[in-house]
């Protein structure tokens, strides 16, 4: 018997392998399938299977918008994320509508949350590996350069880049 077939039969049905597979499947359902089923999606939206979502009931996405691979769109129970029509998100974009508090008397993993909604307009392009934090509004037509960290509102048809992101130009 081929040694690879033997390994699959020997380890593929091993109790630990089955437990690991079940845990990964459960995480995929938690991270993608369940939130995706609760999102408000307009026609023509495309969401890559590796995208990670939280609180799908608090996420809206406009028509013909694309959430690329390895993106995170994490709404929270007390805040919404609204993504406009014709939005393009490069790979690895992170959008978070909440953040941990910073009390010194508690461990970081025991902190409360600060929640603020995010609105991203129509015809916006967010470059690869950018981060959009809670409370930000990115207006229609804006372009966010790859790797930018958006901590303040971005006006319409502006091009923003940097950490923190600053307007560096206008779309023509």
XYZ file of N, CA, C and O in Angstrom:
688
model
N 0.854 -1.179 0.000
C 0.000 0.000 0.000
C 0.902 1.244 0.000
O 1.901 1.297 0.691
N 0.511 2.237 -0.748
C 1.242 3.500 -0.819
C 1.351 4.111 0.581
O 0.373 4.160 1.333
N 2.549 4.584 0.940
C 2.753 5.111 2.296
C 1.873 6.326 2.594
O 1.493 6.551 3.728
N 1.519 7.122 1.588
C 0.672 8.301 1.811
C -0.768 7.887 2.109
O -1.428 8.473 2.977
N -1.235 6.897 1.418
C -2.588 6.385 1.690
C -2.627 5.805 3.100
O -3.578 6.031 3.850
N -1.569 5.079 3.466
C -1.493 4.521 4.813
C -1.546 5.626 5.862
O -2.254 5.503 6.868
N -0.794 6.738 5.649
C -0.819 7.857 6.607
C -2.207 8.475 6.723
O -2.658 8.801 7.818
N -2.880 8.661 5.602
C -4.233 9.224 5.635
C -5.159 8.316 6.424
O -5.929 8.775 7.275
N -5.091 7.028 6.161
C -5.957 6.099 6.888
C -5.596 6.015 8.365
O -6.469 5.958 9.221
N -4.290 6.024 8.649
C -3.845 5.896 10.039
C -4.166 7.138 10.861
O -4.665 7.049 11.980
N -3.844 8.333 10.316
C -3.986 9.563 11.094
C -5.259 10.342 10.782
O -5.727 11.115 11.603
N -5.810 10.151 9.601
C -6.996 10.912 9.203
C -8.216 10.609 10.038
O -9.104 11.439 10.183
N -8.281 9.413 10.581
C -9.430 9.032 11.392
C -9.073 8.875 12.862
O -9.840 8.356 13.658
N -7.897 9.337 13.209
C -7.448 9.340 14.590
C -8.332 10.310 15.364
O -8.735 11.362 14.850
N -8.639 10.034 16.598
C -9.550 10.849 17.407
C -9.084 12.305 17.464
O -9.887 13.228 17.295
N -7.802 12.525 17.674
C -7.293 13.899 17.753
C -7.454 14.639 16.425
O -7.734 15.833 16.400
N -7.273 13.946 15.316
C -7.446 14.574 13.994
C -8.904 14.967 13.782
O -9.200 16.056 13.272
N -9.807 14.104 14.176
C -11.236 14.401 14.031
C -11.613 15.588 14.916
O -12.343 16.486 14.490
N -11.095 15.641 16.137
C -11.355 16.781 17.032
C -10.818 18.082 16.424
O -11.481 19.116 16.468
N -9.602 18.029 15.881
C -9.003 19.231 15.277
C -9.811 19.693 14.073
O -10.071 20.886 13.907
N -10.242 18.765 13.239
C -11.057 19.118 12.072
C -12.374 19.751 12.523
O -12.804 20.759 11.972
N -13.022 19.165 13.526
C -14.295 19.691 14.019
C -14.124 21.101 14.588
O -14.955 21.983 14.358
N -13.030 21.342 15.310
C -12.786 22.672 15.873
C -12.569 23.698 14.764
O -13.092 24.815 14.826
N -11.813 23.333 13.738
C -11.582 24.261 12.621
C -12.873 24.548 11.870
O -13.138 25.682 11.471
N -13.693 23.535 11.666
C -14.968 23.736 10.989
C -15.887 24.631 11.827
O -16.518 25.549 11.305
N -15.930 24.394 13.123
C -16.759 25.228 14.004
C -16.296 26.676 13.965
O -17.114 27.603 13.937
N -14.981 26.904 13.947
C -14.457 28.269 13.878
C -14.834 28.921 12.559
O -15.207 30.093 12.521
N -14.773 28.185 11.461
C -15.146 28.729 10.153
C -16.621 29.127 10.145
O -16.978 30.198 9.650
N -17.472 28.299 10.717
C -18.893 28.641 10.805
C -19.069 29.909 11.636
O -19.777 30.837 11.245
N -18.387 29.986 12.787
C -18.474 31.157 13.678
C -17.937 32.414 13.013
O -18.498 33.500 13.169
N -16.853 32.280 12.271
C -16.130 33.419 11.714
C -16.680 33.910 10.377
O -16.465 35.051 10.024
N -17.331 33.039 9.633
C -17.742 33.433 8.288
C -19.203 33.108 7.976
O -19.964 33.989 7.623
N -19.593 31.873 8.111
C -20.925 31.470 7.668
C -22.031 32.137 8.484
O -22.952 32.724 7.920
N -21.958 32.069 9.807
C -23.018 32.646 10.641
C -23.134 34.161 10.457
O -24.233 34.665 10.184
N -22.036 34.939 10.557
C -22.176 36.387 10.356
C -22.632 36.743 8.938
O -23.431 37.653 8.751
N -22.153 35.997 7.949
C -22.528 36.258 6.561
C -24.027 36.073 6.358
O -24.664 36.841 5.632
N -24.599 35.106 7.031
C -26.035 34.853 6.881
C -26.882 35.956 7.512
O -28.035 36.140 7.142
N -26.306 36.722 8.452
C -27.063 37.794 9.121
C -26.792 39.185 8.547
O -27.439 40.149 8.927
N -25.807 39.296 7.646
C -25.473 40.593 7.052
C -26.566 41.055 6.095
O -27.255 40.245 5.494
N -26.665 42.387 5.947
C -27.543 42.968 4.921
C -26.661 43.202 3.697
O -25.847 44.115 3.677
N -26.831 42.343 2.684
C -25.995 42.399 1.486
C -26.849 42.783 0.286
O -27.862 42.158 0.024
N -26.400 43.779 -0.469
C -27.065 44.156 -1.710
C -26.607 43.202 -2.821
O -25.581 42.524 -2.675
N -27.323 43.192 -3.940
C -26.934 42.306 -5.048
C -25.525 42.617 -5.563
O -25.075 43.763 -5.543
N -24.849 41.574 -6.015
C -23.542 41.735 -6.636
C -22.389 41.843 -5.668
O -21.262 42.086 -6.084
N -22.626 41.652 -4.367
C -21.512 41.711 -3.414
C -20.701 40.421 -3.505
O -21.247 39.355 -3.759
N -19.401 40.561 -3.316
C -18.499 39.403 -3.331
C -17.677 39.440 -2.054
O -17.049 40.451 -1.758
N -17.709 38.333 -1.330
C -16.969 38.232 -0.076
C -16.123 36.967 -0.140
O -16.648 35.863 -0.286
N -14.818 37.131 -0.043
C -13.896 36.003 -0.148
C -14.092 35.047 1.030
O -14.346 35.495 2.152
N -13.972 33.746 0.800
C -14.183 32.773 1.884
C -13.231 32.920 3.069
O -13.533 32.443 4.153
N -12.081 33.575 2.878
C -11.151 33.744 4.001
C -11.430 35.006 4.807
O -10.760 35.247 5.811
N -12.392 35.818 4.386
C -12.733 37.033 5.136
C -13.349 36.640 6.474
O -14.073 35.661 6.580
N -13.060 37.433 7.501
C -13.544 37.172 8.851
C -14.554 38.248 9.232
O -14.290 39.437 9.058
N -15.699 37.850 9.726
C -16.774 38.784 10.094
C -17.154 38.582 11.556
O -17.023 37.483 12.087
N -17.643 39.638 12.186
C -18.213 39.559 13.531
C -19.500 40.370 13.537
O -19.589 41.407 12.889
N -20.471 39.913 14.306
C -21.758 40.597 14.480
C -22.359 40.975 13.121
O -22.627 42.142 12.854
N -22.559 39.981 12.281
C -23.088 40.203 10.936
C -24.381 40.997 10.896
O -24.638 41.725 9.939
N -25.180 40.900 11.930
C -26.441 41.657 11.975
C -26.193 43.160 12.023
O -27.099 43.953 11.744
N -24.976 43.580 12.343
C -24.626 45.005 12.394
C -23.726 45.436 11.238
O -23.052 46.456 11.328
N -23.712 44.653 10.160
C -22.930 44.988 8.976
C -23.866 45.110 7.783
O -24.694 44.226 7.550
N -23.728 46.213 7.037
C -24.463 46.405 5.787
C -23.442 46.630 4.685
O -22.467 47.348 4.877
N -23.686 46.023 3.520
C -22.773 46.193 2.396
C -23.568 46.484 1.128
O -24.545 45.810 0.832
N -23.147 47.534 0.402
C -23.837 47.982 -0.798
C -23.541 47.110 -2.005
O -22.639 46.278 -2.009
N -24.289 47.356 -3.063
C -24.182 46.533 -4.271
C -22.821 46.649 -4.942
O -22.147 47.676 -4.845
N -22.445 45.558 -5.581
C -21.201 45.459 -6.352
C -19.947 45.743 -5.536
O -18.943 46.191 -6.075
N -20.001 45.497 -4.247
C -18.838 45.717 -3.389
C -18.082 44.411 -3.196
O -18.650 43.327 -3.301
N -16.776 44.532 -2.916
C -15.916 43.362 -2.831
C -15.076 43.405 -1.560
O -14.317 44.356 -1.350
N -15.224 42.378 -0.731
C -14.378 42.184 0.443
C -13.396 41.079 0.072
O -13.794 39.939 -0.165
N -12.128 41.413 0.029
C -11.094 40.539 -0.497
C -10.621 39.524 0.544
O -11.079 39.522 1.691
N -9.647 38.715 0.140
C -9.124 37.676 1.021
C -8.426 38.252 2.247
O -7.823 39.317 2.183
N -8.562 37.546 3.341
C -7.936 37.863 4.632
C -8.377 39.199 5.228
O -7.685 39.741 6.090
N -9.512 39.731 4.798
C -10.048 40.961 5.395
C -10.802 40.613 6.677
O -11.346 39.519 6.824
N -10.835 41.560 7.616
C -11.647 41.449 8.829
C -12.625 42.605 8.836
O -12.205 43.762 8.710
N -13.901 42.305 8.980
C -14.926 43.325 9.158
C -15.628 42.952 10.460
O -16.488 42.079 10.478
N -15.205 43.605 11.541
C -15.682 43.240 12.858
C -16.529 44.355 13.447
O -16.021 45.320 14.003
N -17.842 44.187 13.295
C -18.774 45.061 14.004
C -18.832 44.559 15.444
O -18.226 43.539 15.788
N -19.565 45.271 16.277
C -19.723 44.832 17.660
C -21.203 44.936 18.028
O -21.988 45.547 17.300
N -21.601 44.373 19.137
C -23.026 44.383 19.488
C -23.635 45.782 19.571
O -24.804 45.966 19.261
N -22.822 46.789 19.943
C -23.354 48.134 20.112
C -22.989 49.114 19.014
O -23.155 50.321 19.192
N -22.452 48.642 17.887
C -22.084 49.567 16.808
C -22.196 48.878 15.456
O -22.063 47.667 15.356
N -22.437 49.684 14.438
C -22.642 49.177 13.084
C -21.477 49.548 12.178
O -20.786 50.529 12.406
N -21.325 48.751 11.111
C -20.410 49.063 10.028
C -21.249 49.101 8.761
O -21.906 48.116 8.419
N -21.239 50.258 8.084
C -21.988 50.423 6.836
C -20.973 50.617 5.715
O -20.189 51.566 5.740
N -20.987 49.712 4.755
C -20.089 49.747 3.613
C -20.909 50.100 2.374
O -21.890 49.422 2.073
N -20.508 51.127 1.644
C -21.263 51.612 0.500
C -21.173 50.721 -0.721
O -20.503 49.684 -0.732
N -21.831 51.175 -1.793
C -21.829 50.463 -3.071
C -20.496 50.662 -3.790
O -19.824 51.671 -3.603
N -20.134 49.687 -4.603
C -18.924 49.731 -5.431
C -17.653 49.931 -4.616
O -16.701 50.545 -5.089
N -17.631 49.397 -3.422
C -16.459 49.445 -2.543
C -15.481 48.354 -2.949
O -15.878 47.217 -3.215
N -14.206 48.697 -2.998
C -13.140 47.714 -3.230
C -12.243 47.674 -2.008
O -11.720 48.710 -1.587
N -12.074 46.485 -1.442
C -11.168 46.306 -0.309
C -10.048 45.385 -0.756
O -10.302 44.254 -1.189
N -8.808 45.861 -0.661
C -7.660 45.031 -0.984
C -7.493 43.927 0.040
O -8.133 43.923 1.090
N -6.610 42.971 -0.230
C -6.372 41.883 0.714
C -5.872 42.403 2.059
O -5.094 43.342 2.124
N -6.361 41.785 3.125
C -5.854 42.083 4.454
C -6.369 43.348 5.104
O -5.856 43.745 6.147
N -7.400 43.984 4.547
C -7.964 45.191 5.179
C -8.658 44.795 6.475
O -9.331 43.768 6.557
N -8.487 45.624 7.498
C -9.102 45.378 8.805
C -9.988 46.561 9.165
O -9.553 47.711 9.122
N -11.248 46.274 9.520
C -12.205 47.308 9.915
C -12.806 46.875 11.254
O -13.460 45.839 11.334
N -12.568 47.680 12.303
C -13.002 47.329 13.654
C -13.860 48.455 14.246
O -13.385 49.580 14.353
N -15.093 48.138 14.663
C -15.964 49.176 15.225
C -15.896 49.241 16.748
O -16.698 49.924 17.377
N -14.952 48.536 17.342
C -14.784 48.616 18.792
C -13.315 48.425 19.135
O -12.519 47.986 18.306
N -13.004 48.767 20.378
C -11.637 48.622 20.845
C -11.667 48.387 22.348
O -12.623 48.755 23.019
N -10.618 47.791 22.879
C -10.529 47.575 24.319
C -10.322 48.908 25.036
O -9.734 49.837 24.492
N -10.791 48.966 26.268
C -10.475 50.095 27.142
C -9.025 49.948 27.591
O -8.377 48.957 27.272
N -8.551 50.929 28.382
C -7.139 50.902 28.773
C -6.958 51.149 30.266
O -6.024 51.814 30.684
N -7.842 50.583 31.074
C -7.733 50.772 32.518
C -6.496 50.049 33.038
O -6.226 48.914 32.664
N -5.746 50.699 33.905
C -4.535 50.058 34.428
C -4.848 49.039 35.523
O -4.025 48.169 35.805
N -6.018 49.106 36.123
C -6.354 48.214 37.231
C -6.805 46.831 36.769
O -6.956 45.928 37.583
N -7.020 46.645 35.458
C -7.486 45.358 34.937
C -6.534 44.840 33.873
O -5.931 45.613 33.143
N -6.471 43.521 33.788
C -5.689 42.911 32.706
C -6.346 43.259 31.371
O -7.564 43.446 31.302
N -5.557 43.340 30.311
C -6.088 43.737 29.001
C -7.208 42.829 28.514
O -8.182 43.297 27.947
N -7.106 41.537 28.775
C -8.154 40.633 28.298
C -9.429 40.684 29.139
O -10.398 39.999 28.824
N -9.439 41.491 30.183
C -10.631 41.672 31.015
C -11.244 43.063 30.838
O -12.182 43.422 31.544
N -10.703 43.843 29.923
C -11.163 45.219 29.713
C -12.551 45.267 29.087
O -12.948 44.359 28.368
N -13.236 46.361 29.302
C -14.496 46.626 28.625
C -14.231 47.089 27.200
O -13.086 47.099 26.736
N -15.288 47.509 26.524
C -15.198 47.907 25.121
C -15.638 49.346 24.925
O -16.553 49.811 25.595
N -15.000 50.015 23.990
C -15.466 51.307 23.488
C -15.956 51.038 22.070
O -15.187 50.571 21.232
N -17.228 51.303 21.799
C -17.830 50.982 20.507
C -18.279 52.249 19.792
O -18.919 53.099 20.404
N -17.949 52.359 18.499
C -18.398 53.468 17.651
C -18.575 52.937 16.246
O -17.750 52.177 15.756
N -19.646 53.362 15.586
C -19.932 52.906 14.235
C -18.940 53.426 13.206
O -18.211 54.387 13.439
N -18.931 52.769 12.053
C -18.082 53.148 10.920
C -18.964 53.245 9.693
O -19.801 52.367 9.460
N -18.763 54.303 8.895
C -19.475 54.452 7.623
C -18.444 54.660 6.526
O -17.606 55.561 6.613
N -18.510 53.816 5.511
C -17.647 53.947 4.347
C -18.558 54.160 3.149
O -19.470 53.364 2.903
N -18.322 55.242 2.420
C -19.211 55.654 1.339
C -19.127 54.793 0.094
O -18.479 53.747 0.060
N -19.771 55.283 -0.960
C -19.797 54.610 -2.256
C -18.507 54.898 -3.026
O -17.897 55.949 -2.863
N -18.137 53.975 -3.910
C -17.009 54.146 -4.820
C -15.712 54.432 -4.068
O -14.934 55.300 -4.437
N -15.471 53.693 -2.986
C -14.266 53.852 -2.172
C -13.345 52.667 -2.439
O -13.796 51.536 -2.590
N -12.050 52.941 -2.502
C -11.041 51.897 -2.635
C -10.161 51.949 -1.397
O -9.551 52.979 -1.106
N -10.094 50.834 -0.683
C -9.248 50.728 0.503
C -8.122 49.752 0.156
O -8.368 48.567 -0.094
N -6.893 50.253 0.131
C -5.737 49.458 -0.276
C -5.383 48.356 0.707
O -5.778 48.372 1.877
N -4.612 47.406 0.218
C -4.213 46.222 0.980
C -3.612 46.581 2.341
O -2.886 47.553 2.480
N -3.975 45.783 3.321
C -3.429 45.863 4.687
C -3.688 47.183 5.396
O -2.978 47.534 6.327
N -4.702 47.912 4.971
C -5.097 49.130 5.681
C -5.936 48.765 6.897
O -6.525 47.683 6.955
N -6.012 49.695 7.845
C -6.820 49.511 9.053
C -7.741 50.711 9.184
O -7.305 51.865 9.052
N -9.018 50.453 9.474
C -10.001 51.505 9.731
C -10.525 51.276 11.144
O -11.048 50.200 11.448
N -10.367 52.292 12.007
C -10.743 52.120 13.409
C -12.131 52.688 13.701
O -12.725 53.390 12.881
N -12.626 52.398 14.878
C -13.965 52.772 15.303
C -14.207 54.278 15.205
O -13.325 55.080 15.502
N -15.425 54.635 14.776
C -15.853 56.026 14.743
C -15.500 56.790 13.485
O -15.801 57.971 13.373
N -14.882 56.138 12.513
C -14.404 56.822 11.308
C -15.479 56.835 10.226
O -16.251 55.896 10.087
N -15.477 57.914 9.445
C -16.328 58.012 8.253
C -15.404 58.287 7.064
O -14.649 59.269 7.074
N -15.483 57.429 6.056
C -14.745 57.626 4.812
C -15.786 57.987 3.766
O -16.673 57.188 3.456
N -15.710 59.209 3.225
C -16.741 59.725 2.326
C -16.631 59.115 0.928
O -15.625 58.493 0.566
N -17.669 59.326 0.126
C -17.747 58.803 -1.242
C -16.500 59.132 -2.046
O -15.945 60.227 -1.958
N -16.067 58.153 -2.856
C -14.996 58.378 -3.810
C -13.589 58.405 -3.250
O -12.640 58.609 -4.003
N -13.421 58.192 -1.965
C -12.081 58.277 -1.363
C -11.228 57.071 -1.744
O -11.736 55.995 -2.060
N -9.925 57.265 -1.714
C -8.946 56.198 -1.917
C -8.040 56.176 -0.687
O -7.488 57.214 -0.299
N -7.893 55.001 -0.093
C -7.029 54.823 1.065
C -5.833 53.994 0.598
O -5.997 52.868 0.117
N -4.636 54.540 0.728
C -3.430 53.859 0.262
C -3.158 52.594 1.068
O -3.537 52.493 2.239
N -2.485 51.650 0.447
C -2.114 50.403 1.110
C -1.342 50.692 2.390
O -0.484 51.566 2.432
N -1.691 49.973 3.447
C -0.980 50.087 4.718
C -1.374 51.270 5.583
O -0.825 51.441 6.667
N -2.326 52.083 5.141
C -2.738 53.255 5.924
C -3.517 52.817 7.162
O -4.152 51.766 7.180
N -3.468 53.659 8.200
C -4.280 53.449 9.395
C -5.193 54.667 9.516
O -4.730 55.770 9.831
N -6.473 54.457 9.255
C -7.440 55.557 9.218
C -8.022 55.748 10.615
O -8.767 54.909 11.110
N -7.659 56.881 11.239
C -8.107 57.183 12.600
C -9.042 58.383 12.649
O -9.614 58.672 13.693
N -9.172 59.107 11.522
C -10.038 60.288 11.434
C -10.814 60.242 10.129
O -10.423 59.559 9.181
N -11.879 61.021 10.058
C -12.713 61.060 8.862
C -11.905 61.484 7.636
O -11.012 62.326 7.729
N -12.267 60.919 6.477
C -11.618 61.236 5.208
C -12.674 61.862 4.299
O -13.721 61.264 4.061
N -12.420 63.079 3.769
C -13.399 63.765 2.915
C -13.595 63.068 1.563
O -12.748 62.287 1.127
N -14.684 63.425 0.888
C -14.985 62.780 -0.389
C -13.918 63.071 -1.444
O -13.304 64.135 -1.450
N -13.702 62.064 -2.271
C -12.756 62.093 -3.390
C -11.324 62.441 -2.983
O -10.545 62.896 -3.799
N -10.989 62.201 -1.714
C -9.630 62.429 -1.225
C -8.812 61.155 -1.343
O -9.350 60.049 -1.320
N -7.509 61.332 -1.433
C -6.569 60.212 -1.372
C -5.827 60.367 -0.047
O -5.255 61.425 0.226
N -5.863 59.313 0.770
C -5.240 59.374 2.090
C -4.207 58.262 2.213
O -4.397 57.156 1.703
N -3.113 58.560 2.913
C -2.043 57.585 3.102
C -1.361 57.845 4.435
O -1.447 58.940 4.984
N -0.659 56.841 4.946
C 0.177 57.016 6.113
C -0.393 56.446 7.395
O -1.487 55.921 7.445
N 0.416 56.575 8.443
C 0.054 56.120 9.782
C 0.315 57.262 10.749
O 1.476 57.573 11.005
N -0.704 57.945 11.222
C -2.109 57.820 10.837
C -2.335 58.410 9.444
O -1.565 59.239 8.969
N -3.420 57.978 8.810
C -3.718 58.417 7.442
C -3.996 59.914 7.402
O -4.705 60.451 8.253
N -3.400 60.555 6.383
C -3.630 61.989 6.132
C -3.948 62.164 4.662
O -3.448 61.399 3.815
N -4.748 63.178 4.352
C -5.079 63.446 2.966
C -3.819 63.946 2.251
O -3.157 64.884 2.698
N -3.491 63.271 1.115
C -2.299 63.652 0.356
C -2.666 64.134 -1.044
O -1.790 64.541 -1.808
N -3.929 64.080 -1.402
C -4.339 64.515 -2.733
C -5.821 64.331 -2.953
O -6.559 63.951 -2.037
N -6.246 64.604 -4.177
C -7.651 64.452 -4.574
C -7.729 63.584 -5.821
O -6.824 63.612 -6.658
N -8.818 62.839 -5.953
C -9.072 62.096 -7.198
C -9.498 63.088 -8.257
O -10.192 64.040 -7.988
N -9.084 62.863 -9.482
C -9.470 63.766 -10.587
C -10.516 63.140 -11.438
O -10.647 62.010 -11.583
